[in-house]
Structures are given as C-alpha cells and as structure tokens.
C-alpha cells in the first residue's frame, strides 16, 4: 500500500469516527487497523477507487491552477513580441509550443504543427524557445532568437532545418543554418553578446515554471496546458473546442 493511500485511508477512518487520532488508545487503534486490514483484503478494489478519486481531485486542482496561471500570464504566453509566430499571425486560435531543439519528441511533433497549419488557415502558432537539454540546446536556442530578430520572415525555414537536423543541435550547427539562409554572422554575434536573448530565455524558464511545465514538448491551448507529444488529432480537437466554447473542454 502506498504512503498516499495509507494517508487517505487513515483520514477516512478518523473522519468517520469524527474524533482526533490521539483519542484512541493502543488497543482501540489496533482494533481499527485490524478492521481496515480485513476489509481491504476482502475488498481490494477499494484501493483503486480511493486512488482514482485522489487522482481525479488532484487533476481538477491542477487544471484550476493552470487556468489561473494562464489568465495571469496571458500576455507573456500568447503575445510576447520576441516569440516566433508561424501560421496565420491574426488567427482566431493560438497554439503555444514550448520546445527544445534536441528533444526527440519535439522533432516528431513538428509534423503535427505543419499538418495543423496546413489544414487550418485560422491557426496561429507561437514557439517558445525552451532549452532544457543542456548547454548545446541553450546555445542553439540563443542563435535561433538572434536569427528571428534579424530575419523573422525566414524563421520557419530555420526552425524546420534545425529541428529536423539529424544530430545534436548546438551553436555551430545553428549558426551554419542561419548563415546559409542569409543571416549576417557579425550581426548575429552582436545580438548574442548583447545579453537580451539570455534575459528572454530566463523569462521563458520562469513562465514555464509558473505554468507547471517541466518537459518538452508542452503546449498551451486556450485555457489548458497540454504536456507531451499527444499528436495532431488531440490538439486539433482542443483547438476546435476553444473556437466553439472558449475552452478546451466544452
């Protein structure tokens, strides 16, 4: 029996008796423990019911907390000027993706984004540079920020090439792709040295923490944080629900 379930059971028993735990002497406590043990041996499915109820309650609380955080951080999530925007910049629904260039799941999820944008001309995609997989990732994302500052019209090409790169994304790989697409390397270096890009990345880390995001890919759709590469179909349903009722759950 897990510690969580033991705690829940103990709280349930004490609540049923409506007295504090200290009111039982050792003999009474042993009798209660024996009753609990006998009941659980005869009805083990009760443990699953307790666990399911606990998980459901926790999920509801987490969603409520996420909704509050999304409301408070709405501008930083959906309208941060330095974030790359793909698809329709004036689209009716926005999907925000937190990603890392060295995340294998993010690489596979890129096709989900492309499929969704192709099928939905009213979809706006915001990309949050969220390097969490080491120094190479941090360096690659810094270059990505600099490239978007200089050549936002070609960022999608840059993004697809770097995220689709068959190998470890790092500063050299990102810079090579940037210059091949026409970026001026000296101007890129000036942006990287200025420090503003590091400030942006720190702000994204804080935003992710506020939203409870600790892995990639992660999405914000409407009033929900969606963790993991759940696929184009799942995200498309959530987008449709946001259009219909303003929430991912209608």
Coordinates of C-alpha atoms in Angstrom, one line a residue:
X1 CA 0.0 0.0 0.0
X2 CA 1.4 3.4 -1.0
X3 CA 2.0 6.2 1.5
X4 CA -0.6 8.3 -0.3
X5 CA -3.3 5.6 0.0
X6 CA -2.4 4.9 3.7
X7 CA -2.8 8.6 4.4
X8 CA -6.1 8.7 2.7
X9 CA -7.4 5.7 4.4
X10 CA -6.3 6.9 7.8
X11 CA -8.0 10.3 7.1
X12 CA -11.2 8.5 6.0
X13 CA -11.3 6.4 9.2
X14 CA -10.6 9.3 11.5
X15 CA -13.2 11.4 9.7
X16 CA -15.8 8.6 10.0
X17 CA -15.2 8.5 13.8
X18 CA -15.2 12.3 14.0
X19 CA -12.5 12.3 16.6
X20 CA -8.8 13.2 16.6
X21 CA -6.3 10.4 16.2
X22 CA -5.0 11.0 19.8
X23 CA -8.4 10.0 21.2
X24 CA -7.7 6.3 20.5
X25 CA -5.7 4.2 23.0
X26 CA -3.4 1.4 21.7
X27 CA -6.0 -1.3 22.0
X28 CA -8.6 0.7 20.0
X29 CA -6.0 1.6 17.4
X30 CA -5.1 -2.0 16.9
X31 CA -8.7 -3.0 16.5
X32 CA -9.3 -0.3 13.9
X33 CA -6.2 -1.3 12.0
X34 CA -7.4 -4.9 12.0
X35 CA -10.8 -3.9 10.7
X36 CA -9.2 -1.9 8.0
X37 CA -6.9 -4.8 7.1
X38 CA -9.7 -7.3 7.0
X39 CA -11.9 -5.0 4.9
X40 CA -9.1 -4.3 2.3
X41 CA -8.2 -8.0 2.0
X42 CA -11.9 -8.7 1.2
X43 CA -12.4 -5.6 -1.0
X44 CA -9.0 -4.8 -2.6
X45 CA -10.9 -2.8 -5.4
X46 CA -11.5 -0.2 -2.7
X47 CA -7.8 0.8 -3.0
X48 CA -8.3 1.5 -6.7
X49 CA -11.4 3.6 -6.0
X50 CA -9.5 5.7 -3.4
X51 CA -6.6 6.2 -5.8
X52 CA -8.8 7.1 -8.7
X53 CA -10.7 9.6 -6.6
X54 CA -7.5 11.1 -5.3
X55 CA -6.0 11.4 -8.9
X56 CA -9.3 13.0 -10.1
X57 CA -9.3 15.5 -7.4
X58 CA -5.6 16.3 -7.9
X59 CA -6.2 16.7 -11.7
X60 CA -9.1 19.1 -11.1
X61 CA -7.0 21.2 -8.8
X62 CA -4.0 21.2 -11.2
X63 CA -6.3 22.3 -14.1
X64 CA -7.7 25.1 -12.0
X65 CA -4.2 26.3 -11.0
X66 CA -3.2 26.2 -14.7
X67 CA -6.2 28.2 -15.7
X68 CA -5.4 30.8 -13.1
X69 CA -1.8 31.0 -14.2
X70 CA -2.8 31.3 -17.9
X71 CA -5.1 34.2 -17.1
X72 CA -2.4 36.0 -15.1
X73 CA 0.3 35.3 -17.7
X74 CA -1.9 35.7 -20.8
X75 CA 0.2 38.4 -22.5
X76 CA 3.5 36.6 -21.8
X77 CA 2.2 33.4 -23.1
X78 CA 0.3 34.5 -26.3
X79 CA 1.7 37.9 -27.2
X80 CA 5.4 38.1 -26.3
X81 CA 6.8 40.2 -29.2
X82 CA 10.1 38.3 -29.3
X83 CA 8.5 34.9 -29.9
X84 CA 8.4 33.5 -33.4
X85 CA 4.9 33.3 -34.8
X86 CA 4.0 30.8 -37.6
X87 CA 0.8 30.2 -39.5
X88 CA -1.7 33.0 -39.5
X89 CA -0.5 35.9 -37.3
X90 CA -4.1 37.0 -37.0
X91 CA -5.5 33.6 -36.5
X92 CA -8.6 33.0 -34.4
X93 CA -6.9 30.4 -32.1
X94 CA -3.4 30.3 -30.9
X95 CA -1.3 27.2 -30.0
X96 CA 1.8 27.9 -28.0
X97 CA 4.6 25.3 -28.0
X98 CA 7.5 25.0 -25.6
X99 CA 10.2 23.0 -27.3
X100 CA 13.9 22.1 -27.3
X101 CA 15.9 21.6 -30.5
X102 CA 17.4 18.4 -29.0
X103 CA 14.1 16.9 -27.9
X104 CA 13.3 13.8 -29.9
X105 CA 9.6 14.1 -29.2
X106 CA 9.7 17.7 -30.4
X107 CA 11.3 16.6 -33.6
X108 CA 8.4 14.1 -34.2
X109 CA 5.8 16.7 -33.2
X110 CA 7.0 19.1 -35.8
X111 CA 4.8 17.3 -38.4
X112 CA 1.8 17.8 -36.1
X113 CA 2.3 21.5 -36.3
X114 CA 2.8 21.5 -40.0
X115 CA -0.3 19.4 -40.6
X116 CA -2.4 21.6 -38.4
X117 CA -1.3 24.8 -40.0
X118 CA -1.9 23.3 -43.5
X119 CA -5.4 22.2 -42.6
X120 CA -6.4 25.3 -40.6
X121 CA -5.8 28.7 -42.2
X122 CA -7.0 30.4 -39.0
X123 CA -4.4 28.8 -36.7
X124 CA -1.7 30.9 -35.1
X125 CA 1.4 29.0 -33.7
X126 CA 3.7 30.6 -31.2
X127 CA 7.0 29.0 -30.5
X128 CA 8.6 29.3 -27.1
X129 CA 12.4 28.7 -27.2
X130 CA 12.8 26.5 -24.1
X131 CA 16.2 24.9 -24.0
X132 CA 16.2 22.3 -21.1
X133 CA 18.5 19.6 -22.5
X134 CA 21.9 21.0 -21.8
X135 CA 24.4 23.7 -22.9
X136 CA 24.2 22.7 -26.6
X137 CA 20.5 23.3 -26.5
X138 CA 20.9 26.7 -24.8
X139 CA 23.4 27.8 -27.5
X140 CA 21.2 26.6 -30.3
X141 CA 18.2 28.5 -29.0
X142 CA 20.3 31.6 -28.5
X143 CA 21.2 31.5 -32.2
X144 CA 17.5 30.9 -33.0
X145 CA 16.5 34.0 -31.1
X146 CA 19.1 36.1 -32.9
X147 CA 18.0 34.7 -36.3
X148 CA 14.4 35.5 -35.6
X149 CA 15.3 39.1 -34.6
X150 CA 17.2 39.6 -37.9
X151 CA 15.1 37.5 -40.3
X152 CA 11.7 36.6 -38.9
X153 CA 10.3 36.0 -42.4
X154 CA 12.7 33.0 -42.8
X155 CA 12.4 31.7 -39.3
X156 CA 10.2 28.8 -40.3
X157 CA 12.8 27.5 -42.7
X158 CA 15.5 27.9 -40.0
X159 CA 13.3 26.1 -37.4
X160 CA 12.5 23.2 -39.7
X161 CA 16.1 22.7 -40.6
X162 CA 17.5 22.9 -37.1
X163 CA 14.7 20.8 -35.5
X164 CA 15.0 18.3 -38.4
X165 CA 18.8 18.1 -38.1
X166 CA 20.0 14.5 -37.8
X167 CA 22.3 15.0 -34.9
X168 CA 23.0 17.2 -31.9
X169 CA 21.8 20.8 -32.3
X170 CA 24.4 23.2 -31.0
X171 CA 25.8 26.7 -31.7
X172 CA 27.8 25.7 -34.7
X173 CA 25.0 23.8 -36.4
X174 CA 22.5 26.6 -35.7
X175 CA 24.9 29.3 -36.9
X176 CA 25.7 27.4 -40.1
X177 CA 22.0 27.0 -40.9
X178 CA 21.4 30.7 -40.1
X179 CA 24.2 31.9 -42.4
X180 CA 23.1 29.5 -45.2
X181 CA 19.7 31.2 -45.1
X182 CA 21.3 34.6 -45.5
X183 CA 21.9 35.9 -41.9
X184 CA 24.9 38.2 -41.3
X185 CA 27.1 36.3 -38.8
X186 CA 28.6 39.5 -37.4
X187 CA 25.1 40.9 -36.7
X188 CA 24.2 37.6 -35.1
X189 CA 27.2 37.7 -32.9
X190 CA 26.4 41.3 -31.8
X191 CA 22.9 40.2 -30.8
X192 CA 24.2 37.2 -28.9
X193 CA 26.7 39.4 -27.0
X194 CA 24.1 42.0 -26.0
X195 CA 22.5 39.9 -23.3
X196 CA 18.9 40.5 -24.1
X197 CA 18.5 37.0 -25.5
X198 CA 19.6 35.4 -22.3
X199 CA 17.0 37.6 -20.5
X200 CA 14.3 36.2 -22.8
X201 CA 15.3 32.6 -22.1
X202 CA 15.3 33.2 -18.4
X203 CA 11.8 34.7 -18.7
X204 CA 10.7 31.6 -20.6
X205 CA 12.0 29.4 -17.8
X206 CA 10.1 31.4 -15.2
X207 CA 6.9 31.3 -17.3
X208 CA 7.2 27.5 -17.8
X209 CA 7.7 27.1 -14.0
X210 CA 4.6 29.2 -13.3
X211 CA 2.6 27.0 -15.7
X212 CA 3.9 23.8 -14.3
X213 CA 5.8 22.9 -17.5
X214 CA 9.0 20.9 -16.9
X215 CA 9.3 18.9 -20.2
X216 CA 9.1 19.2 -23.9
X217 CA 7.0 19.5 -26.0
X218 CA 4.4 21.2 -24.0
X219 CA 1.5 23.3 -25.3
X220 CA -0.8 26.0 -24.2
X221 CA -4.2 25.9 -26.0
X222 CA -6.9 28.2 -24.7
X223 CA -7.2 27.6 -21.0
X224 CA -5.2 24.3 -20.8
X225 CA -1.5 23.3 -20.5
X226 CA -1.0 20.1 -22.6
X227 CA 2.0 18.1 -21.7
X228 CA 3.7 15.8 -24.2
X229 CA 3.5 15.0 -27.8
X230 CA -0.1 13.8 -27.8
X231 CA -0.5 14.1 -31.6
X232 CA -2.2 16.3 -34.1
X233 CA -5.6 14.8 -33.6
X234 CA -5.7 15.6 -29.9
X235 CA -4.5 19.2 -30.4
X236 CA -7.0 19.7 -33.3
X237 CA -9.9 18.7 -31.1
X238 CA -8.8 21.1 -28.4
X239 CA -8.5 23.9 -30.9
X240 CA -12.0 23.2 -32.2
X241 CA -13.3 23.3 -28.7
X242 CA -11.7 26.7 -28.0
X243 CA -13.4 28.0 -31.1
X244 CA -16.7 26.6 -30.0
X245 CA -16.9 27.5 -26.3
X246 CA -13.6 29.3 -25.4
X247 CA -12.3 26.2 -23.5
X248 CA -10.6 23.0 -24.5
X249 CA -13.4 21.2 -22.6
X250 CA -16.9 22.1 -23.8

